[in-house]
Coordinates of C-alpha atoms in Angstrom, one line a residue:
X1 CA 41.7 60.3 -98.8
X2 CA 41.7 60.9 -95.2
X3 CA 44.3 60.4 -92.8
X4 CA 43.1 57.3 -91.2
X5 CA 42.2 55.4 -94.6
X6 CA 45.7 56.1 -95.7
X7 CA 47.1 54.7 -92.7
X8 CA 44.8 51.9 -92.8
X9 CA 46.1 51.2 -96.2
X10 CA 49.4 51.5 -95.1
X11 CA 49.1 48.5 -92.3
X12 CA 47.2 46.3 -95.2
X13 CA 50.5 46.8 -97.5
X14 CA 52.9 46.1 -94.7
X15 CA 50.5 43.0 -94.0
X16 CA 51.1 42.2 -97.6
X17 CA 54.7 43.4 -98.4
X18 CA 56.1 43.3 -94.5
X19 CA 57.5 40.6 -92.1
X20 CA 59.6 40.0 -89.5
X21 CA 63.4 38.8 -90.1
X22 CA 65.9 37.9 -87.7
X23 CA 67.9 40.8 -86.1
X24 CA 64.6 43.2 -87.2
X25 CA 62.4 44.3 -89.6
X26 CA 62.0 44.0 -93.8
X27 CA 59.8 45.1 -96.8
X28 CA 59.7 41.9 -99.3
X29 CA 58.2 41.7 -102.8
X30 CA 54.9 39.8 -102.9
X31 CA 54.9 39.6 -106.9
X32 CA 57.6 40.2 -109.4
X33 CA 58.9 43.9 -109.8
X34 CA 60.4 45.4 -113.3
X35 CA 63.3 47.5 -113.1
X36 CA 61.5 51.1 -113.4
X37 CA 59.0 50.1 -111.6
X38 CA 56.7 51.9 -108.6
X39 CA 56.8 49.9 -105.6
X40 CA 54.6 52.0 -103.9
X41 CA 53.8 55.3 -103.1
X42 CA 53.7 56.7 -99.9
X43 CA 52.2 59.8 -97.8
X44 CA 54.5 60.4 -94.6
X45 CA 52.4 60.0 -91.1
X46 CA 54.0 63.8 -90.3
X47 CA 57.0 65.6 -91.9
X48 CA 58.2 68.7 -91.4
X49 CA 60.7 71.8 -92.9
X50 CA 64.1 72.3 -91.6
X51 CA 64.0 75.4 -89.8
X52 CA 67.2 76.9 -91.1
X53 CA 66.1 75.9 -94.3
X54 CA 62.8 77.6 -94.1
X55 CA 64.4 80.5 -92.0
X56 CA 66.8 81.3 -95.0
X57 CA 63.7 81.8 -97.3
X58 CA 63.2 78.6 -98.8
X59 CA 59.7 79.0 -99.0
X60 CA 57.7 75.3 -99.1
X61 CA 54.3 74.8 -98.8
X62 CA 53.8 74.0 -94.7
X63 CA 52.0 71.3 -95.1
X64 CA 53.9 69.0 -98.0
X65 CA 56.9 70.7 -98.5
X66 CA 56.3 71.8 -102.2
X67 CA 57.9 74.5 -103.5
X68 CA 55.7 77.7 -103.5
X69 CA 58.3 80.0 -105.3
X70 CA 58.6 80.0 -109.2
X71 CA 61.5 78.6 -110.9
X72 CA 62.2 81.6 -111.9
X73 CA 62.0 83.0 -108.6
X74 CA 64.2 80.1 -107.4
X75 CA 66.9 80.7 -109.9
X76 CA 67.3 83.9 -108.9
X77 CA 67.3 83.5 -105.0
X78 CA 70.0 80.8 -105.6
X79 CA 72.0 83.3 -108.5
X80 CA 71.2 86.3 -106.3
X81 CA 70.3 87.9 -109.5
X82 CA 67.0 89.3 -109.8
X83 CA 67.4 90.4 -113.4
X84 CA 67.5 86.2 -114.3
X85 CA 65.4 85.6 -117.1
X86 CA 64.9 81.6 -117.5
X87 CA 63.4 80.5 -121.0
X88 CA 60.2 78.7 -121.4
X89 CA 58.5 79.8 -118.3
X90 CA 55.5 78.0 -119.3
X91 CA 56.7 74.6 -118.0
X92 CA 56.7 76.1 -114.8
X93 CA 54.0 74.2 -112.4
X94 CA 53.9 76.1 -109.7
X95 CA 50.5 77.2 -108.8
X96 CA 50.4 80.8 -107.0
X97 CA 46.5 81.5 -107.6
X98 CA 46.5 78.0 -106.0
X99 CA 48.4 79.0 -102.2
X100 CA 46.3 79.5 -99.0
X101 CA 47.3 81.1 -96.3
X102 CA 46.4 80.5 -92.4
X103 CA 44.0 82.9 -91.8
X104 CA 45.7 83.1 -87.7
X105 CA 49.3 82.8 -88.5
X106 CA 50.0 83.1 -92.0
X107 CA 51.8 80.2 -92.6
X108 CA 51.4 79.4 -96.4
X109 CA 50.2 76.3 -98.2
X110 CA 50.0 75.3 -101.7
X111 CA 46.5 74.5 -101.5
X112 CA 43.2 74.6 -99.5
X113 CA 43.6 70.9 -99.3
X114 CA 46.8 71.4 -97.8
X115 CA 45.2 74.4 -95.6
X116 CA 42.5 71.7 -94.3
X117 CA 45.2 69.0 -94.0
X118 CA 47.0 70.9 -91.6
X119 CA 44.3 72.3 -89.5
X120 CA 42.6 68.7 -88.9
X121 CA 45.9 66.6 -88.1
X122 CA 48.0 69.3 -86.0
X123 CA 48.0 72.6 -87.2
X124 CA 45.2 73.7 -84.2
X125 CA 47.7 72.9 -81.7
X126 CA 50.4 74.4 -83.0
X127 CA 49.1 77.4 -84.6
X128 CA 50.8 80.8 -83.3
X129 CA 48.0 83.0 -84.6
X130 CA 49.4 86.5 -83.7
X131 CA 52.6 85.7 -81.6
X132 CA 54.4 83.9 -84.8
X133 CA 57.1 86.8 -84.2
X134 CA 56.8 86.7 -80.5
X135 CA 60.4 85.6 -79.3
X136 CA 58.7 84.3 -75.9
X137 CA 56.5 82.1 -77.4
X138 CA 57.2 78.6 -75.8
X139 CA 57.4 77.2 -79.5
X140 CA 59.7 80.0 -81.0
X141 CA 61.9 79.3 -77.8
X142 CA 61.8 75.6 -78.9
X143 CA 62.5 76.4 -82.2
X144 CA 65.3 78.6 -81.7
X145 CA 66.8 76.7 -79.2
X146 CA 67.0 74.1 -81.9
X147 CA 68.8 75.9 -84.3
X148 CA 71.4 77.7 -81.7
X149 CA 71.7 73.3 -81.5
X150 CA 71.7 72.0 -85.1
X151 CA 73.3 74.4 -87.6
X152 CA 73.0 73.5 -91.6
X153 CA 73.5 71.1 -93.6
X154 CA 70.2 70.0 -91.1
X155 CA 69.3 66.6 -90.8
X156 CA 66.4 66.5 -88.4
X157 CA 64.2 69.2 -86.8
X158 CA 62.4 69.9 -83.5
X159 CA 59.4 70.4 -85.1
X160 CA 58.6 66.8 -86.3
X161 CA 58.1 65.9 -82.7
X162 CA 55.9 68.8 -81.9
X163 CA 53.5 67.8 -84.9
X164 CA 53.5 64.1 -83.7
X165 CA 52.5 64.8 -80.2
X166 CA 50.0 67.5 -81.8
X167 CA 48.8 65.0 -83.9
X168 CA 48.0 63.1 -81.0
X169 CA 46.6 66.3 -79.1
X170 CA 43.9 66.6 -81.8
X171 CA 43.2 62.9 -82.4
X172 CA 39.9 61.9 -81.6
X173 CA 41.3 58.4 -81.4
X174 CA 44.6 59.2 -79.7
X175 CA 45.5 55.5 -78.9
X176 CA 45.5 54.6 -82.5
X177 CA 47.9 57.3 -83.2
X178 CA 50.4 56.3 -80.4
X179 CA 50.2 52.7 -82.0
X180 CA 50.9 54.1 -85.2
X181 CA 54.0 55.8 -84.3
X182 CA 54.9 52.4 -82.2
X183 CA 55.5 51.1 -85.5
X184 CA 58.7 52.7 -85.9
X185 CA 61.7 51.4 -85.5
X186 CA 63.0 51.7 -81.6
X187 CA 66.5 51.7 -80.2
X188 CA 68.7 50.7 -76.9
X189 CA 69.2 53.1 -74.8
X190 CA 72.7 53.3 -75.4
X191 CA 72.2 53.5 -78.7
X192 CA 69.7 56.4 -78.2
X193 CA 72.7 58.0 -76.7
X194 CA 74.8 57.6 -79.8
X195 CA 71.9 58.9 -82.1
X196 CA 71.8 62.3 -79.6
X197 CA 75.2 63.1 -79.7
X198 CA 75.4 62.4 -83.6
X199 CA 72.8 65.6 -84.2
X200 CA 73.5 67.4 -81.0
X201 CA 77.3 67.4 -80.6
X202 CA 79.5 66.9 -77.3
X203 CA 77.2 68.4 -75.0
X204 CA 74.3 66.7 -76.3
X205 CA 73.3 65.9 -72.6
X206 CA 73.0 69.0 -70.7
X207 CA 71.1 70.2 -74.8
X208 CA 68.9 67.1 -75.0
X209 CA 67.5 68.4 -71.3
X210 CA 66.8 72.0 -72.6
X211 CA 64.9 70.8 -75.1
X212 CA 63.0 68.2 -73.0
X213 CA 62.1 71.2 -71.2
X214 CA 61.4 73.7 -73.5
X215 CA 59.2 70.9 -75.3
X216 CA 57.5 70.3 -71.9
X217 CA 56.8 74.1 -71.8
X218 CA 55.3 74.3 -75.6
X219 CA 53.5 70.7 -75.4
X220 CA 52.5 69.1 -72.6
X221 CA 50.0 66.7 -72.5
X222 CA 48.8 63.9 -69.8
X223 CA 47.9 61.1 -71.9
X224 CA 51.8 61.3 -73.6
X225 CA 53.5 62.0 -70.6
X226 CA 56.1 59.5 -71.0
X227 CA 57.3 61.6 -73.9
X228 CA 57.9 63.9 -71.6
X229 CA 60.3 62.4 -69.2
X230 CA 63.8 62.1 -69.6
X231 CA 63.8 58.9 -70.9
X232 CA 60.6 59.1 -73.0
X233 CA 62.2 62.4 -74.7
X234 CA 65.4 60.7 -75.6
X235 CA 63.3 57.9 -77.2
X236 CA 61.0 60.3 -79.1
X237 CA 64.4 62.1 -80.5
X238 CA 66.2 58.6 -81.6
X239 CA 62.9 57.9 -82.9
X240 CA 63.1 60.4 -85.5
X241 CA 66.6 60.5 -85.8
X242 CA 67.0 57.0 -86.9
X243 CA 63.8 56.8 -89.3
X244 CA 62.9 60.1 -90.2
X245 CA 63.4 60.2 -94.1
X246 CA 65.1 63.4 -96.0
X247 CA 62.9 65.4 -98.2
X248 CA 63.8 67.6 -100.9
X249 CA 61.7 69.3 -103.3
X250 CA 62.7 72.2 -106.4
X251 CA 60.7 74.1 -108.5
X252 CA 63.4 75.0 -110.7
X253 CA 64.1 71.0 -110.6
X254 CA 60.7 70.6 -112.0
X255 CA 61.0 73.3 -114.5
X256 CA 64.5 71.3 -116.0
X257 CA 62.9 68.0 -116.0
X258 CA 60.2 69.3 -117.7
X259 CA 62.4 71.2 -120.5
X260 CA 64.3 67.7 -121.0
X261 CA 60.9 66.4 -122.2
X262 CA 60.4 69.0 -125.0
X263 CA 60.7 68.3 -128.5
X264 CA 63.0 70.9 -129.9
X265 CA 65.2 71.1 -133.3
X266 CA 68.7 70.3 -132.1
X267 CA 70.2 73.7 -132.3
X268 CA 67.2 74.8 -129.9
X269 CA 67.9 72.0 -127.9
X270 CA 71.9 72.5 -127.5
X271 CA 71.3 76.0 -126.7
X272 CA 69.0 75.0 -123.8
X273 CA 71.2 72.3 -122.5
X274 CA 74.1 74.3 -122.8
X275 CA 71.7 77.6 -120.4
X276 CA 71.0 74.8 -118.1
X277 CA 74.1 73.8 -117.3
X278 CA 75.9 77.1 -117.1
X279 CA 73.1 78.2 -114.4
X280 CA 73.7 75.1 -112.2
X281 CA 77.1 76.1 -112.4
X282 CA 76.4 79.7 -111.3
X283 CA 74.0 78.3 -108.5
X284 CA 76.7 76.1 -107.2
X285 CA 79.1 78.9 -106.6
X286 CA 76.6 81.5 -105.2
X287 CA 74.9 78.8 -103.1
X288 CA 77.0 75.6 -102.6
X289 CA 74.7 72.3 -102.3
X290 CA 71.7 74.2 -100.6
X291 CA 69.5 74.4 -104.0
X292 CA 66.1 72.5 -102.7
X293 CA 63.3 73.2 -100.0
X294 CA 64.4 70.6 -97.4
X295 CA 62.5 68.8 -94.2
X296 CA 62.3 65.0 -93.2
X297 CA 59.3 62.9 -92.4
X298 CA 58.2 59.7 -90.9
X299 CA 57.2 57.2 -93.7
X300 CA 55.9 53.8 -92.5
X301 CA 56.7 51.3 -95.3
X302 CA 60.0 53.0 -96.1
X303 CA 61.4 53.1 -92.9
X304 CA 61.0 48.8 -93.2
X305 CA 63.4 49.3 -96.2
X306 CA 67.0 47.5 -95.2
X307 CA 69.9 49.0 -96.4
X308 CA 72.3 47.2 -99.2
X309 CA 75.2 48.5 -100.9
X310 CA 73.8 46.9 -104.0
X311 CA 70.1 48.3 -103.6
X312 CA 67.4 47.4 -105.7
X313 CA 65.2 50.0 -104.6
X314 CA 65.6 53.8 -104.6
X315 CA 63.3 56.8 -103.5
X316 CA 62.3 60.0 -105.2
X317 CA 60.4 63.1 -104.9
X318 CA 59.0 63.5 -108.6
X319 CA 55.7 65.5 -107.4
X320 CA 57.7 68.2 -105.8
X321 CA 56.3 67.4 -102.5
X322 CA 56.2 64.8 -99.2
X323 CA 55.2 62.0 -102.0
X324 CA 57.9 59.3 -101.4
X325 CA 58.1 57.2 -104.7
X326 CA 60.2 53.9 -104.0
X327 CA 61.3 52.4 -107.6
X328 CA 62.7 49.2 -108.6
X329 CA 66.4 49.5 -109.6
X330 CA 66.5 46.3 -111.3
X331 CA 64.0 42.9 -111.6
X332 CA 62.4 42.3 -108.2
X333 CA 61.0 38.5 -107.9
X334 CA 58.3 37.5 -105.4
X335 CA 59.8 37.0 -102.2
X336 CA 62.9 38.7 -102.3
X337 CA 63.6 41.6 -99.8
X338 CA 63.3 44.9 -101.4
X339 CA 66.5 47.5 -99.9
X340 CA 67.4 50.8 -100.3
X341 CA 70.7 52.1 -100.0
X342 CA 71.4 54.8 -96.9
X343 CA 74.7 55.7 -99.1
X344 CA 75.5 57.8 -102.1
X345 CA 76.4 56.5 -105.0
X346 CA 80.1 58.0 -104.8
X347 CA 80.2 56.2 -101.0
X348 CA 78.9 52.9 -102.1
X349 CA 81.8 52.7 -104.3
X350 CA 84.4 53.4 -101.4
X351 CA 86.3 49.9 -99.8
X352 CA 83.8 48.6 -96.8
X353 CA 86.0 49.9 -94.3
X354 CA 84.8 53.3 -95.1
X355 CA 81.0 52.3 -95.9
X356 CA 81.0 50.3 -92.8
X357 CA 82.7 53.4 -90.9
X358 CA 80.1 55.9 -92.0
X359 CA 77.0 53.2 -91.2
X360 CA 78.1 52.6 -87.7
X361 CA 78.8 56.4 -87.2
X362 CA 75.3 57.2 -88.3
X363 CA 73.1 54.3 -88.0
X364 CA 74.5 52.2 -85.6
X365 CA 74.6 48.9 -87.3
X366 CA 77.3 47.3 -89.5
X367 CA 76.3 45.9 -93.3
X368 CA 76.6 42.7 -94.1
X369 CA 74.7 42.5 -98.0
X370 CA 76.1 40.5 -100.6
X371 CA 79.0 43.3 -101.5
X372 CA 79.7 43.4 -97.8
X373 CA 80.4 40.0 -97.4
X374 CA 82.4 39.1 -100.7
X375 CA 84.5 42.1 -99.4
X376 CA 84.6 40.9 -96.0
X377 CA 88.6 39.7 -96.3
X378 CA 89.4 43.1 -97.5
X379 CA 92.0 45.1 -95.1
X380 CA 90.0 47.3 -92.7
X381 CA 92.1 50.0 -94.5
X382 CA 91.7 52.9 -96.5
X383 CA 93.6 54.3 -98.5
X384 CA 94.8 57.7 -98.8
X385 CA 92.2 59.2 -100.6
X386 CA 89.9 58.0 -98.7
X387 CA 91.4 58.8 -95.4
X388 CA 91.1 62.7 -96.9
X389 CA 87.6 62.6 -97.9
X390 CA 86.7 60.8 -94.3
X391 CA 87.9 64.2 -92.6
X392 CA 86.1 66.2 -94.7
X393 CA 82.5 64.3 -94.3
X394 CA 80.0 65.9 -92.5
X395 CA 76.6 65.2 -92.2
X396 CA 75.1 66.9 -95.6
X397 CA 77.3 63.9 -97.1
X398 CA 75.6 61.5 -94.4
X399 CA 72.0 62.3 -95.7
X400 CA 70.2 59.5 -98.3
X401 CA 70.6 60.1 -101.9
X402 CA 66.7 59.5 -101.6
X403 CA 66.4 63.0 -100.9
X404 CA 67.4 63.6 -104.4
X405 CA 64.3 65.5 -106.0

């Protein structure tokens, strides 16, 4: 399916699913959903790999984000221990006579149709060919100016702008594309200011310039110059700051879901279960919370999803790539509004105060769903606890649960 059908299917579902509501926008159910349910399926318009992610050798197809390395291989970057051995390799998926290469650059896909993907949406424009190592490169500059700027856990990247105004570059129908990224949701410009600060830090202004400038340098182009001015820049960075969706994929995920399904005699099975949960244990003290390939992308019907603190909706990765599944948490009837939660599930279960704190810190708006409201004559207190865990947040903890794989 090319890019424009998809699209075009894309703006039928919202006409189906999609309407305005007062204060902004909503995804509603047209027919009654099961719990367990798909609600849809959705390819993002761009997405991208966090560059400290990729940089430390988390290696994810360029194009979709899947996984390229074994789970093997995975379990043994994450261990640092190249002697691991994991049991049952065969429920590995990982393809490797499958991967492609860029002939120019040598950025690596999963696929040709990856490959081809690429090369016809953006990846002429941004292709380094034989200066990918060149540190003068307008787009290493970028790129390197963005991480001196946005240091793991990451949240956002540089580079999903760059492949939205290449996208645009290569577009035979470049207005099209400009309305399709109009769809997104916009913000004040106040508000833009907030969004800046919250990935940028305190001198967000004088870093927000530098990389309007750097981005000039690498991108320019006439029919997008407003992206390029001060103001335009801002609004292209609150853009994907406020709706660009996390993305997480694993092979080693993959490889334990897939040894959960097997029908083994019980002492087989207990000594499997009992492997698997000794290596996550291993992996978690060798390498923290940073197990999965990670990036973000711009996904049109999700980024209509409302937030609740009683969701009905949640989103997954089960493909081990950019594939954004939204599921129905419970029965969904015709006509109700379908909402995803931008919480965890150990936050949703903190006093409103402190969900409230972290939504207006981070997205700029206040909840008011049914748990919201039934709290609403709660203290705006928290308690001790919580006042601890509030200083230790930072903004891995402020990341979806949606980019669980």
């Amino acid at each position: 399916m090319s890019d424009a059908i998809l699209l075009n299917s894309v703006f039928a579902w919202i006409s189906g699913v999609y309407r305005e509501k007062q204060g902004g926008k909503g995804l509603f159910a047209t027919r009654s959903i099961r719990k367990g349910e798909a609600v849809f399926v959705e390819k993002p318009v761009v997405s991208s790999q966090f560059l400290w992610n990729a940089l430390y050798n988390y290696r994810a197809c360029d194009h979709c984000l899947r996984a390229l390395e074994t789970a093997e291989e995975n379990a043994q970057r994450l261990l640092g221990r190249s002697s691991l051995v994991l049991p049952h390799p065969e429920q590995c998926s990982i393809r490797k006579d499958l991967h492609q290469q860029c002939p120019r650059c040598q950025v690596t896909y999963c696929s040709a149709e990856c490959r081809q993907a690429a090369l016809e949406q953006y990846h002429q424009v941004l292709c380094l060919g034989p200066s990918r190592d060149d540190p003068t490169h307008p787009l290493n500059k970028l790129q390197e100016a963005w991480r001196n700027m946005h240091y793991p856990p990451e949240t956002s990247s540089i580079m999903l702008m760059a492949r939205m105004v290449a996208t645009v570059k290569q577009a035979k129908d470049k207005d099209w594309w400009i309305k399709a990224f109009s769809q997104f949701c916009s913000k004040t410009a106040n508000e833009e200011e907030e969004i800046a600060h919250k990935l940028l830090g305190d001198k967000f202004k004088g870093q927000l310039e530098l990389l309007r400038l750097l981005f000039t340098e690498a991108l320019y182009d006439e029919q997008l110059s407003r992206w390029f001015t001060p103001e335009g820049f801002r609004s292209l960075f609150a853009l994907v700051g406020t709706n660009g969706q996390g993305i997480g994929t694993s092979s080693l995920s993959q490889w334990v879901h897939a040894c959960d399904a097997l029908d083994l005699p019980m002492l087989q099975r207990e000594e499997l279960d009992a492997f698997i949960d000794q290596l996550y244990k291993d992996i978690e003290k060798e390498s923290g919370e940073f197990l999965n390939c990670e990036g973000s992308g711009l996904y049109m019907l999700q980024s209509c999803c409302n937030h609740s603190c009683i969701p009905n909706a949640e989103t997954s990765f089960p493909d081990n790539n950019f594939l954004l599944y939204l599921t129905a948490l419970e029965d969904i009837e015709a006509g109700e509004e379908i909402c995803i939660s931008y919480l965890d599930c150990c936050q949703r279960e903190r006093s409103r105060h402190s969900r409230n704190k972290i939504l207006r810190e981070n997205y700029l708006f206040t909840c008011s769903c049914p748990k919201c409201l039934a709290q609403a004559d709660d203290p705006d207190v928290t308690s001790d606890e919580e006042e601890e865990a509030e200083g230790e947040t930072d903004d891995a903890e402020l990341e979806d649960e949606m980019t669980d794989v």
